[in-house]
CSV table of C-alpha atoms and ligand atoms in Angstrom, one decimal:
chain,number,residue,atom,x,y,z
A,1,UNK,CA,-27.5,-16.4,-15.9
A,2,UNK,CA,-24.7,-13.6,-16.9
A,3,UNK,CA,-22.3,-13.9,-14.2
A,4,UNK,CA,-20.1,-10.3,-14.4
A,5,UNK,CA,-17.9,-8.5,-11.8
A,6,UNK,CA,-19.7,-5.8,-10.4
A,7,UNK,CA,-18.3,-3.5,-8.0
A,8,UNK,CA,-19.8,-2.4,-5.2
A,9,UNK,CA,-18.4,1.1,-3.8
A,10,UNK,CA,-19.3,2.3,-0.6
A,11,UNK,CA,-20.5,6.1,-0.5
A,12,UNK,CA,-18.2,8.0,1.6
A,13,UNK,CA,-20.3,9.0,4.7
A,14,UNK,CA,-21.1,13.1,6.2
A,15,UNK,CA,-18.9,12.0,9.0
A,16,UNK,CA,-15.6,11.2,7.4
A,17,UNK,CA,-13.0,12.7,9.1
A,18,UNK,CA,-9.3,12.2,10.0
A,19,UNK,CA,-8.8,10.5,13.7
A,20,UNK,CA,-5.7,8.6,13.0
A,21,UNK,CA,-7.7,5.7,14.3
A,22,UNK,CA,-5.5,3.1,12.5
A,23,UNK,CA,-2.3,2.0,14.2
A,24,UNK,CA,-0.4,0.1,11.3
A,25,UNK,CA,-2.0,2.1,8.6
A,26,UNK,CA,0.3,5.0,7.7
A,27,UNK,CA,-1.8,7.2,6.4
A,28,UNK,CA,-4.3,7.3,9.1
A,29,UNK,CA,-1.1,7.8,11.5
A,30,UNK,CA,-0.1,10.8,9.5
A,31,UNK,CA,-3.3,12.4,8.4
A,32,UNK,CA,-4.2,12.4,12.2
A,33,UNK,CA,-6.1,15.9,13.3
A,34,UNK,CA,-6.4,17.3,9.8
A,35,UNK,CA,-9.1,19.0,8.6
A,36,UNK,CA,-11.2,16.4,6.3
A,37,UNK,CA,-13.4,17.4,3.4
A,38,UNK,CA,-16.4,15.1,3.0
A,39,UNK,CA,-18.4,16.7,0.9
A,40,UNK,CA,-15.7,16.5,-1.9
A,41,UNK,CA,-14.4,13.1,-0.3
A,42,UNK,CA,-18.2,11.9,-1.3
A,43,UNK,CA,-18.0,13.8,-4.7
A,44,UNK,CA,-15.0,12.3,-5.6
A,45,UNK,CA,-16.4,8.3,-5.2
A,46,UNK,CA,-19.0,9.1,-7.0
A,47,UNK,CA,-16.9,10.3,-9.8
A,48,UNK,CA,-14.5,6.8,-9.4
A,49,UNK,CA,-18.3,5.3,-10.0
A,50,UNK,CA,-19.1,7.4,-13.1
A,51,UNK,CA,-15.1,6.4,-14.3
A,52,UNK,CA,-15.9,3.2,-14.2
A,53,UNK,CA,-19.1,2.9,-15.8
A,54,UNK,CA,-17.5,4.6,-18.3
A,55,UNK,CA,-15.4,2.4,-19.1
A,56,UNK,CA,-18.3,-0.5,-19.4
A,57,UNK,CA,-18.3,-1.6,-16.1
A,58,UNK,CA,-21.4,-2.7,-14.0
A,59,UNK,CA,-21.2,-0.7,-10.9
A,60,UNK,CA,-23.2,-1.0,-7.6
A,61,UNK,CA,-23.4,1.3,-4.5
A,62,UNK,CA,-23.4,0.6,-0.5
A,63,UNK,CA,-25.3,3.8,1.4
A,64,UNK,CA,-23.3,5.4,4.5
A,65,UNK,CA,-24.2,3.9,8.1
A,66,UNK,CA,-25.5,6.0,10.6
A,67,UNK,CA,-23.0,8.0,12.2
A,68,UNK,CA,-22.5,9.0,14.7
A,69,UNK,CA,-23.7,5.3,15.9
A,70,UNK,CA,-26.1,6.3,18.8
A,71,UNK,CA,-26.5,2.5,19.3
A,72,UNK,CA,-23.2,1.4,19.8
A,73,UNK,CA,-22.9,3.7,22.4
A,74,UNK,CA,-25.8,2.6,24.0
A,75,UNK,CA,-24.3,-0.5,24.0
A,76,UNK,CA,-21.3,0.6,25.7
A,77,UNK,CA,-23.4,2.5,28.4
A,78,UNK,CA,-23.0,5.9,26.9
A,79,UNK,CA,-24.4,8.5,24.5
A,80,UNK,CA,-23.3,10.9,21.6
A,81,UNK,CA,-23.7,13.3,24.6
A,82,UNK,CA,-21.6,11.5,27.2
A,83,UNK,CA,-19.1,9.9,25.5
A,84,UNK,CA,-15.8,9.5,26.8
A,85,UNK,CA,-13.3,11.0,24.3
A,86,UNK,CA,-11.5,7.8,24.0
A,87,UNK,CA,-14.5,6.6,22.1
A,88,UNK,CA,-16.0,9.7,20.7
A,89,UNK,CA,-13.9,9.1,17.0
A,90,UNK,CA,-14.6,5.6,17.1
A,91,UNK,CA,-18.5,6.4,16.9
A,92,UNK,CA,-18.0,9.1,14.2
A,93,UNK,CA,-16.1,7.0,11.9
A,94,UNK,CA,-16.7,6.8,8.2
A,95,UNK,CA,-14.8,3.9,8.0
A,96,UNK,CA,-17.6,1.9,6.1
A,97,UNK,CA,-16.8,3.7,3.2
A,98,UNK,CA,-13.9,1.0,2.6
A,99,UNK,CA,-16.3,-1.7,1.2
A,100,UNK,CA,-13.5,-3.8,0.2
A,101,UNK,CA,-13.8,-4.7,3.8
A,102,UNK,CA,-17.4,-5.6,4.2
A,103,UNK,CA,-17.2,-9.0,3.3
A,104,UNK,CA,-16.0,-12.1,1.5
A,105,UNK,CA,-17.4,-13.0,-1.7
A,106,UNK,CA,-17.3,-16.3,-3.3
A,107,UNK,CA,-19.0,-16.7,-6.6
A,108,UNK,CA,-21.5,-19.5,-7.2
A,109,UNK,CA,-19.3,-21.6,-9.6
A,110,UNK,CA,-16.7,-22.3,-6.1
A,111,UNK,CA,-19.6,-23.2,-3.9
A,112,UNK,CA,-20.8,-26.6,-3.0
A,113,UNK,CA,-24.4,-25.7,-3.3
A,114,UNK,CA,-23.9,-23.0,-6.4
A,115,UNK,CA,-24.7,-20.2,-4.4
A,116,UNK,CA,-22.8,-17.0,-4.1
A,117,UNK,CA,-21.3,-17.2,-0.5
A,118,UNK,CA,-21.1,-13.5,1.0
A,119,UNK,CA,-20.1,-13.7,4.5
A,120,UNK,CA,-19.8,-10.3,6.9
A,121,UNK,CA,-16.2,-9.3,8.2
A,122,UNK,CA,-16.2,-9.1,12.0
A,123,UNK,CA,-13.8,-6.3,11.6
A,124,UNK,CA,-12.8,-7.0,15.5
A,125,UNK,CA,-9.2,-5.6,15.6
A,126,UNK,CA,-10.2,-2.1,15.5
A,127,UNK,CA,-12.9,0.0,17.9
A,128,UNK,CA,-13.9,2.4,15.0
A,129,UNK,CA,-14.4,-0.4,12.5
A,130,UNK,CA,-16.2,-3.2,15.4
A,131,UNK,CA,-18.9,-1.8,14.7
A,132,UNK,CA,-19.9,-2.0,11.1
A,133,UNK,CA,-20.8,-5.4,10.5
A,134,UNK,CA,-24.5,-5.4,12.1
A,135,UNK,CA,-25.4,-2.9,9.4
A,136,UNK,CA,-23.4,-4.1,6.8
A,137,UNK,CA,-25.3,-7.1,7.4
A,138,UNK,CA,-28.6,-5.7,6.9
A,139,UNK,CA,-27.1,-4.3,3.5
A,140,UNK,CA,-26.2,-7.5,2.5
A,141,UNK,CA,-29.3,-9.2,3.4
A,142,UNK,CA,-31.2,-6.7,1.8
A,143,UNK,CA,-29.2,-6.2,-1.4
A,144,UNK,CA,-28.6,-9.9,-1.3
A,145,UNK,CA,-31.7,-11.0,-0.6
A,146,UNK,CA,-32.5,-14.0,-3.5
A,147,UNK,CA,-32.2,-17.0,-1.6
A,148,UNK,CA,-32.1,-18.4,-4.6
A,149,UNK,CA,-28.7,-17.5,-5.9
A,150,UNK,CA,-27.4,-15.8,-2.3
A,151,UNK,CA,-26.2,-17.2,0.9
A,152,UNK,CA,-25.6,-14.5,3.2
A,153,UNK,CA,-23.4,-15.8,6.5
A,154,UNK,CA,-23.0,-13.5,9.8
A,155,UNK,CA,-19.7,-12.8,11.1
A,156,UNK,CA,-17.1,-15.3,12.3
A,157,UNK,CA,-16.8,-15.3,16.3
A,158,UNK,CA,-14.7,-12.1,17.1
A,159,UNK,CA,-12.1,-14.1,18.9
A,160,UNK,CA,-10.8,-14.1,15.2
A,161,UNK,CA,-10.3,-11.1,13.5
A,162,UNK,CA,-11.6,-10.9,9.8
A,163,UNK,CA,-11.4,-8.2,7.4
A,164,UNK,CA,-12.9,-9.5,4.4
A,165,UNK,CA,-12.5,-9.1,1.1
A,166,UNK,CA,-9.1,-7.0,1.3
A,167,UNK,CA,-7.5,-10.0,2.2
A,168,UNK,CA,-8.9,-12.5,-0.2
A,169,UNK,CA,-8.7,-13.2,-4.0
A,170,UNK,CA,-9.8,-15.0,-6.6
A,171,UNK,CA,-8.2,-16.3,-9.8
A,172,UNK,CA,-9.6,-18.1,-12.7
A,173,UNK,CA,-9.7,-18.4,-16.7
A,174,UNK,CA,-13.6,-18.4,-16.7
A,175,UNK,CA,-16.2,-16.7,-14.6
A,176,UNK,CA,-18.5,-19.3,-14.6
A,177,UNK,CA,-15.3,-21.9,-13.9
A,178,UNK,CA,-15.1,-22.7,-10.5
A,179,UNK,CA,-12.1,-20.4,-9.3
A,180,UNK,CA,-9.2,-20.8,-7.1
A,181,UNK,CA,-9.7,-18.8,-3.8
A,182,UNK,CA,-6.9,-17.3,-1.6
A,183,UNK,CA,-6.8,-16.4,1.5
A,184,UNK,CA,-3.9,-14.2,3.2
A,185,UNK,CA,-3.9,-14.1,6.6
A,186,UNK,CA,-1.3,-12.1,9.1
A,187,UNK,CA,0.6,-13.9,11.7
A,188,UNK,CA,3.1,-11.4,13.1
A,189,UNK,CA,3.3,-7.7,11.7
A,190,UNK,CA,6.5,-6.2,13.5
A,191,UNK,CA,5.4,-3.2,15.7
A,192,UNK,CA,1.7,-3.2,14.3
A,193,UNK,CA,-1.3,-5.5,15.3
A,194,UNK,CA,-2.3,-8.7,12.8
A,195,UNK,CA,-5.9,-8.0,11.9
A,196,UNK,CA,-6.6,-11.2,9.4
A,197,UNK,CA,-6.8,-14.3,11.8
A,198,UNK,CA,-6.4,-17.5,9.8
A,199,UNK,CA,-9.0,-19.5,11.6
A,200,UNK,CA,-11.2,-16.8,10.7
A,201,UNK,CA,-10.2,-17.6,6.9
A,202,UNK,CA,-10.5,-21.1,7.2
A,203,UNK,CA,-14.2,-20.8,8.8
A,204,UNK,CA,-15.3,-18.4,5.8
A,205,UNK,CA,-14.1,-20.8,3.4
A,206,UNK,CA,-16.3,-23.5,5.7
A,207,UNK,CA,-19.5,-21.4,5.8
A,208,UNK,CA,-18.8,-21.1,1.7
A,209,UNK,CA,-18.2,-24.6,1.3
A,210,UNK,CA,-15.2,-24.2,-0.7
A,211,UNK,CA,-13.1,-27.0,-2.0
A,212,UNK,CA,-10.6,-27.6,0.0
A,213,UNK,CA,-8.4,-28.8,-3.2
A,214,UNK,CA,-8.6,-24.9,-4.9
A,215,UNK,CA,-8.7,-23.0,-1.8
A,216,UNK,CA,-4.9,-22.1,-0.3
A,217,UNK,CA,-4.2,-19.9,3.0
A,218,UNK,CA,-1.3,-17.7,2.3
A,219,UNK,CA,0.7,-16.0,5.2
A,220,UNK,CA,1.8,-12.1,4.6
A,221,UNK,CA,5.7,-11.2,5.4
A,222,UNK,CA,6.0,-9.8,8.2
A,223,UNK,CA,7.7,-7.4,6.6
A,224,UNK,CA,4.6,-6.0,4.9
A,225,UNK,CA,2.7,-5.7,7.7
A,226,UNK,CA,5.5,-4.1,9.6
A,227,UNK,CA,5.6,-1.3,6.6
A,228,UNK,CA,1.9,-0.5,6.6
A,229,UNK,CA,0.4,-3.4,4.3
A,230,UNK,CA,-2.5,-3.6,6.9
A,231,UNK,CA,-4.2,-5.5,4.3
A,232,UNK,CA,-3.4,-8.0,1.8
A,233,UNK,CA,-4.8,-5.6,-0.7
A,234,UNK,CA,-2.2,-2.8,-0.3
A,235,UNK,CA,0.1,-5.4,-1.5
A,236,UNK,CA,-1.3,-7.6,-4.1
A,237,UNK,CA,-4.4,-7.5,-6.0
A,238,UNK,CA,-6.1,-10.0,-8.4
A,239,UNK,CA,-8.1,-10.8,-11.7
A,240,UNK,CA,-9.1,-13.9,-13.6
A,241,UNK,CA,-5.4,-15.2,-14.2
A,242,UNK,CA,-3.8,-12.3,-13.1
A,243,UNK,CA,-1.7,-12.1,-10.0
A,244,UNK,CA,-0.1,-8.6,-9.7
A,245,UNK,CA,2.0,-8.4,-6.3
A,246,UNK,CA,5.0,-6.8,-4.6
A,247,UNK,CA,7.9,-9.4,-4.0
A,248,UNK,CA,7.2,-9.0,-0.2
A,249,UNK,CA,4.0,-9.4,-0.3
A,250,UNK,CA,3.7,-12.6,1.0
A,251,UNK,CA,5.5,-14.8,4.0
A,252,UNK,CA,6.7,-18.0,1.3
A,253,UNK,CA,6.2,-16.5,-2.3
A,254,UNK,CA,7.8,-19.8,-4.1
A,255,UNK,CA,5.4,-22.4,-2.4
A,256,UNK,CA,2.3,-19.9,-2.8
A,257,UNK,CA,3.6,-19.2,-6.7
A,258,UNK,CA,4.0,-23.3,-7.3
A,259,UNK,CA,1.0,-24.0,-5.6
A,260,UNK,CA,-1.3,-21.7,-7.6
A,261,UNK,CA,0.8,-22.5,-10.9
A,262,UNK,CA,-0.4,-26.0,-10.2
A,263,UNK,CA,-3.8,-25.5,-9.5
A,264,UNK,CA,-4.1,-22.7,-12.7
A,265,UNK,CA,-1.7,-22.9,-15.3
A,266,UNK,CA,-3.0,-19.9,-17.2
A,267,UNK,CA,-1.7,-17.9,-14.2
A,268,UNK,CA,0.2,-14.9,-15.0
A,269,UNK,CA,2.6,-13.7,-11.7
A,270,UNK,CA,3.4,-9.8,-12.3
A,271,UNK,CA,5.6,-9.4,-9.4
A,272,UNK,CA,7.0,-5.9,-8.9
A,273,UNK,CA,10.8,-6.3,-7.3
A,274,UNK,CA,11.4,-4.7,-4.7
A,275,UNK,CA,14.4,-2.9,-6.1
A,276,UNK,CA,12.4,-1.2,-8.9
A,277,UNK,CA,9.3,-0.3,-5.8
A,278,UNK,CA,10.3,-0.5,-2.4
A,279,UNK,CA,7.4,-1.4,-0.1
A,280,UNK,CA,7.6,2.1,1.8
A,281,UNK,CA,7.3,3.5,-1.8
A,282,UNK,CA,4.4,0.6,-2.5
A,283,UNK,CA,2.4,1.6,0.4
A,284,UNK,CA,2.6,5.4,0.0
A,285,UNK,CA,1.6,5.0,-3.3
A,286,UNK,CA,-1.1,2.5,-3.4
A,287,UNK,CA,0.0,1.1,-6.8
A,288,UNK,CA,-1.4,-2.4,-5.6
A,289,UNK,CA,-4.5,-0.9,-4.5
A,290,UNK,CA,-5.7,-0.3,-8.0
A,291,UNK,CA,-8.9,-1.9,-9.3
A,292,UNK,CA,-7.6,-4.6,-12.0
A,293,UNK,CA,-10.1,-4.9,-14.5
A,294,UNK,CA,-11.2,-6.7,-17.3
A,295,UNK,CA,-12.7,-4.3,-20.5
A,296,UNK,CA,-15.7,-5.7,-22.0
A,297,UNK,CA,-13.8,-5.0,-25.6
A,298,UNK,CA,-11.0,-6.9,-23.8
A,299,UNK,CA,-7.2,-6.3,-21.9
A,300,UNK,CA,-7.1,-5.7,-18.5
A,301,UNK,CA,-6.5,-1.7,-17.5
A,302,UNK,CA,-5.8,-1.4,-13.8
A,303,UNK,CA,-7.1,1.6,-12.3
A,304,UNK,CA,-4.8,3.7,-9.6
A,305,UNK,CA,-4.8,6.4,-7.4
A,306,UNK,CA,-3.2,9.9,-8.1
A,307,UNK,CA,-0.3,9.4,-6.1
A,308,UNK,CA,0.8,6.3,-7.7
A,309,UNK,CA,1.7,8.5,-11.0
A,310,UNK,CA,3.4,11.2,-8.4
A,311,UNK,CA,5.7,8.5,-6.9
A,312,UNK,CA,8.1,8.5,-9.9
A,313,UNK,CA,9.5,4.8,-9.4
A,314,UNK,CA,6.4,3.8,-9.3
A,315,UNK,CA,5.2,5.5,-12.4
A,316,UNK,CA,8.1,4.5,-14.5
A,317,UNK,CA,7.6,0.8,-13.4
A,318,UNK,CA,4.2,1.4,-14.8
A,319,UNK,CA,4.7,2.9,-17.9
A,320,UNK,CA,7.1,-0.2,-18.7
A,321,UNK,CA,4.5,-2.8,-18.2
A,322,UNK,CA,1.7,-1.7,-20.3
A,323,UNK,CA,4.4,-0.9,-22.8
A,324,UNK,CA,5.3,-4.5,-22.8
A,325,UNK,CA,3.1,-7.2,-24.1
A,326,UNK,CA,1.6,-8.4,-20.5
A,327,UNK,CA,-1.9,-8.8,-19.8
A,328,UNK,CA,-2.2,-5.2,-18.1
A,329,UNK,CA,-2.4,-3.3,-21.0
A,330,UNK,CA,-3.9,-0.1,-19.5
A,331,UNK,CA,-3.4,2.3,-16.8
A,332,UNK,CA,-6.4,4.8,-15.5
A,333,UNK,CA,-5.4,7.5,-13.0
A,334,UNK,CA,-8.6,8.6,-10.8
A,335,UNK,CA,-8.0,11.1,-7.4
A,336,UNK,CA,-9.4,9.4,-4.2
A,337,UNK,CA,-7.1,11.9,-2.4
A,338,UNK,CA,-10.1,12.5,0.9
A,339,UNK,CA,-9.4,8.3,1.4
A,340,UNK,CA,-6.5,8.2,0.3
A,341,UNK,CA,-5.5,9.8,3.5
A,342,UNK,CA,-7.0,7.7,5.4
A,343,UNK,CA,-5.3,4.5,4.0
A,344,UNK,CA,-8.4,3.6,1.6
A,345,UNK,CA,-7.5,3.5,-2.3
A,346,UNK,CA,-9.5,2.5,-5.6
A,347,UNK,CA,-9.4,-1.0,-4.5
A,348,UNK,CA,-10.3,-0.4,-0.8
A,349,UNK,CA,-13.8,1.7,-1.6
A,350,UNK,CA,-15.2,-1.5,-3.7
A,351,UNK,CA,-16.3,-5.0,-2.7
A,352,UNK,CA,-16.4,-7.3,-5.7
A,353,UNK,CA,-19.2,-9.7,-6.4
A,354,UNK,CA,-19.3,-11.7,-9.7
A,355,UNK,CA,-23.1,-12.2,-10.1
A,356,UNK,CA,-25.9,-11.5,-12.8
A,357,UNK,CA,-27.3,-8.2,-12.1
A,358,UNK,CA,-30.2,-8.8,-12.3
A,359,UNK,CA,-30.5,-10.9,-9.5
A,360,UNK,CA,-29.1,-8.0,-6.6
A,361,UNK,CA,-31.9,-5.8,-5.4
A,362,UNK,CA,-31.6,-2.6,-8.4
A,363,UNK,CA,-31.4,0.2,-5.1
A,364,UNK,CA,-28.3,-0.9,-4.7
A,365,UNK,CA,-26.9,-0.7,-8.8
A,366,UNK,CA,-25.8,2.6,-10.3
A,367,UNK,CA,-26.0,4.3,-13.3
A,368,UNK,CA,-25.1,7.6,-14.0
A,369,UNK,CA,-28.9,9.6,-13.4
A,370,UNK,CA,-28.7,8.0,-10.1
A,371,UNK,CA,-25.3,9.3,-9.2
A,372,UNK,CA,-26.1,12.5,-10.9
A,373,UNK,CA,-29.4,12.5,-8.0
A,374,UNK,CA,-26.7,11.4,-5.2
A,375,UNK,CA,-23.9,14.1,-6.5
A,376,UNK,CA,-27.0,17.0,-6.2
A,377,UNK,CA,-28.0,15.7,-2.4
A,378,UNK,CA,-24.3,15.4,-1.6
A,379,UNK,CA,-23.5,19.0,-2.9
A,380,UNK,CA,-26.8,20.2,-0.9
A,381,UNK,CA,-26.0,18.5,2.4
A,382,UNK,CA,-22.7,16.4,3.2
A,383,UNK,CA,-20.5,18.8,5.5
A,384,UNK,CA,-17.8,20.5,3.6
A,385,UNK,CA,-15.3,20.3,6.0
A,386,UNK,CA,-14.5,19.1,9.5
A,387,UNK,CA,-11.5,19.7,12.1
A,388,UNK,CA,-11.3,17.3,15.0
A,389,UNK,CA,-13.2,19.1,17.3
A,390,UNK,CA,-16.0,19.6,15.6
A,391,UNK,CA,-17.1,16.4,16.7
A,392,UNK,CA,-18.2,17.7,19.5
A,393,UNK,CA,-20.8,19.5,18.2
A,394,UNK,CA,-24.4,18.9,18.3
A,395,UNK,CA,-25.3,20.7,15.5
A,396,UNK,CA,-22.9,19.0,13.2
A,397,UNK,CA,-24.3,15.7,14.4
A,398,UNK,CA,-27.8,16.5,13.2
A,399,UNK,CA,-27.1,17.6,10.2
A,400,UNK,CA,-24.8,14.6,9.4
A,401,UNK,CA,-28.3,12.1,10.5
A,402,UNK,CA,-29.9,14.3,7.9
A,403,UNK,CA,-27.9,14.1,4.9
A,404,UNK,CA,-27.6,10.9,5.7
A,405,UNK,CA,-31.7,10.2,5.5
A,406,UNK,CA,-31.9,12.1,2.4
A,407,UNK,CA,-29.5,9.8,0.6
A,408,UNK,CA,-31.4,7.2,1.2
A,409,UNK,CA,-34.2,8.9,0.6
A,410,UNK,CA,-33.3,9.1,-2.9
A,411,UNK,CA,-32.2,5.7,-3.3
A,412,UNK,CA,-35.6,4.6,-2.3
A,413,UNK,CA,-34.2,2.8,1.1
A,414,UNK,CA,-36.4,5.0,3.9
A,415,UNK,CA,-37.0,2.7,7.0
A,416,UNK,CA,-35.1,0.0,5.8
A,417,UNK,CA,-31.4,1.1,6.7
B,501,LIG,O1,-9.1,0.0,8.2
B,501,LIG,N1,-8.7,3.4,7.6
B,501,LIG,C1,-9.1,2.1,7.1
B,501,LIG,C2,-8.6,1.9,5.7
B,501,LIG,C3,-9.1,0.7,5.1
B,501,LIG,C4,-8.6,0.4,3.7
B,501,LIG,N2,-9.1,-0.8,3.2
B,501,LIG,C5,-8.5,-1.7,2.5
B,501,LIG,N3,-7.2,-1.8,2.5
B,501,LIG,N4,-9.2,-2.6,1.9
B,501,LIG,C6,-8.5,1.0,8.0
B,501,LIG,O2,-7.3,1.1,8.4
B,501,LIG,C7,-8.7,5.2,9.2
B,501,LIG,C8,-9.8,6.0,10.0
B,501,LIG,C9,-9.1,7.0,10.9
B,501,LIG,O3,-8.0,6.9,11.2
B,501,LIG,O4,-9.9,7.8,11.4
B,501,LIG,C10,-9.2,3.9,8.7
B,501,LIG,O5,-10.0,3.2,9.4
């Protein structure tokens, strides 16, 4: 068994467009009725991919969801043709793009029954994003599939909203150690709506059958949530016994902070003050939302979106820490700009699993021939642009089914998705 961090980025669909579907996300607010560009949204997470494999990372791949979603309109009584408009955007989303909330991941080593635990985010707060977890499911279970080193879980009840792995992280000084899992949950957010229950995270960590002695639920300030941290992950991010977070971040940083220095005393706490990096500037920037990562040569480079080296407090806070001698030694700039604008950075388009590789189904794996396949059917067929009321356009809906069916048409998954 290699146990490795692979990343799993979710293609960004035909459909993606800007609805302004997310109150509490700022971007989505903001970006509302703009003209959206998915063909060079697409284009440019396939190049974060290639980045990354680059770099000696092992990389893996989620396919778009069908969109519009013809059978979760059925299920509310309607169709793509009848749809009320206060559901029409919701159908068209792209939001599964934002793998990062697909799931929960626990590795083998933290499970009772040494199994990785993957369990499917209910997603429940929002309309738009409700409806992802039934085929996110079937992803899982399919890429997932080894019963002997898998446990895939449906979604907790949606009286309890979950939204995966964006609020959860895991810290340890080995891989193959178990880890110490955290759990940040919401419990007010100001003016905006809470969308990680923590009876949700305390059932995931159930169905994983964590122990209870290394797992810790951590509230978020309210003060985060109120400036646009709709997920933990806009705030904080994690890797092996790195914690890198805003002061705000969380509701009781000391006890948290204690608690994990207690359970991991190789932890390493990179807090960013609030008076170098205000949260407004955090959030606009997405500094947090960076992919922290380990290089195989070793040192950890952490991997951020465009605007976090345009947001000049930001960047100058950067450029002093991987001057010092911390453990993030490194920083990569890649442009996500078509999610970006939606609220989704590096970190949000990628759902970690530490697994060997060669036990996930090899569809869902890249390398760069298969991107350079996906690249070439994206170029031929994803929509190069859409303003919101092209939605209501027939012709635009079947020829977003079709580029859909010939992306998986090259990735070999015909029938099964
Ligand atoms: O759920 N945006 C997503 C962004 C998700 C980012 N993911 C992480 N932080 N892990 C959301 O708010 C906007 C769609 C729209 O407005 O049309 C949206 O759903």
């Amino acid at each position: 068994m290699r146990l490795v961090e692979i990343n799993f980025d979710g293609i960004i669909g035909p459909s993606h467009n800007y609805s302004g579907l997310s109150l509490g996300n700022i971007a989505s607010g903001t970006n509302k009725g703009s003209v959206s560009y998915p063909r060079a949204a697409a284009l440019q997470g396939l190049d974060k991919m290639r980045h990354n494999l680059r770099l000696g990372l092992v990389q893996g791949l989620f396919p778009p969801q069908p969109r519009p979603d013809r059978s979760w309109l059925a299920n509310l009584g309607t169709s793509v043709e009848k749809v009320p408009p206060s559901l029409r955007a919701a159908a068209f989303s792209a939001s599964a793009m934002w793998a990062a909330n697909a799931a929960t991941v626990s590795p083998a080593p933290d499970c009772a029954d040494g199994l990785c635990h993957l369990t499917v985010a209910n997603l429940r707060t929002m309309p738009h994003r409700s409806h992802e977890w039934p085929h996110t499911l079937a992803q899982l279970r399919l890429a997932f599939g080894d019963a002997r080193h898998f446990a895939v879980h449906g979604p907790v009840p949606a009286t309890f909203g979950d939204e995966g792995a964006a609020n959860h992280m895991r810290l340890t000084d080995a891989h193959a150690a178990p880890g110490v899992e955290i759990f940040v949950y919401g419990d007010r957010g100001g003016a905006f709506p809470v969308r990680q229950h923590v009876e949700a995270s305390r059932a995931v960590a159930r169905f994983h059958g964590l122990d209870p002695g290394r797992t810790l639920f951590v509230a978020q300030s309210e003060s985060a949530i109120a400036a646009g941290a709709f997920h933990n992950d806009v705030v904080a991010v994690a890797n092996e016994t790195v914690l890198f977070a805003h002061e705000q971040a969380f509701a009781d940083r000391s006890d948290f902070y204690a608690e994990l220095r207690r359970l991991l005393p190789a932890v390493e706490i990179v807090q960013v003050p609030a008076s170098a990096v205000t949260l407004e500037e955090a959030i606009a920037s997405y500094l947090f939302n960076g992919q922290l990562v380990t290089l195989p040569a070793g040192g950890m480079a952490l991997i951020i979106p465009e605007e976090a080296r345009e947001t000049p407090s930001v960047w100058a806070w950067l450029e002093a820490l991987v001057a010092g001698n911390g453990p993030i030694r490194e920083l990569r700039v890649v442009d996500v700009r078509q999610s970006m604008a939606n609220g989704g950075g590096p970190a949000c388009l990628r759902l970690r699993v530490v697994a060997d590789p060669a036990t996930i189904d090899p569809r869902f794996l890249a390398d760069e021939a298969k991107l350079e396949r996906l690249a070439k059917v994206i170029e031929d067929r994803w929509p190069e642009r859409i303003a919101p009321d092209d939605l209501l356009q027939p012709a635009l809906w079947s020829a977003m089914e079709a580029a859909r069916s010939s992306l998986l048409a090259e990735l070999e998954l015909t029938g099964l998705l």
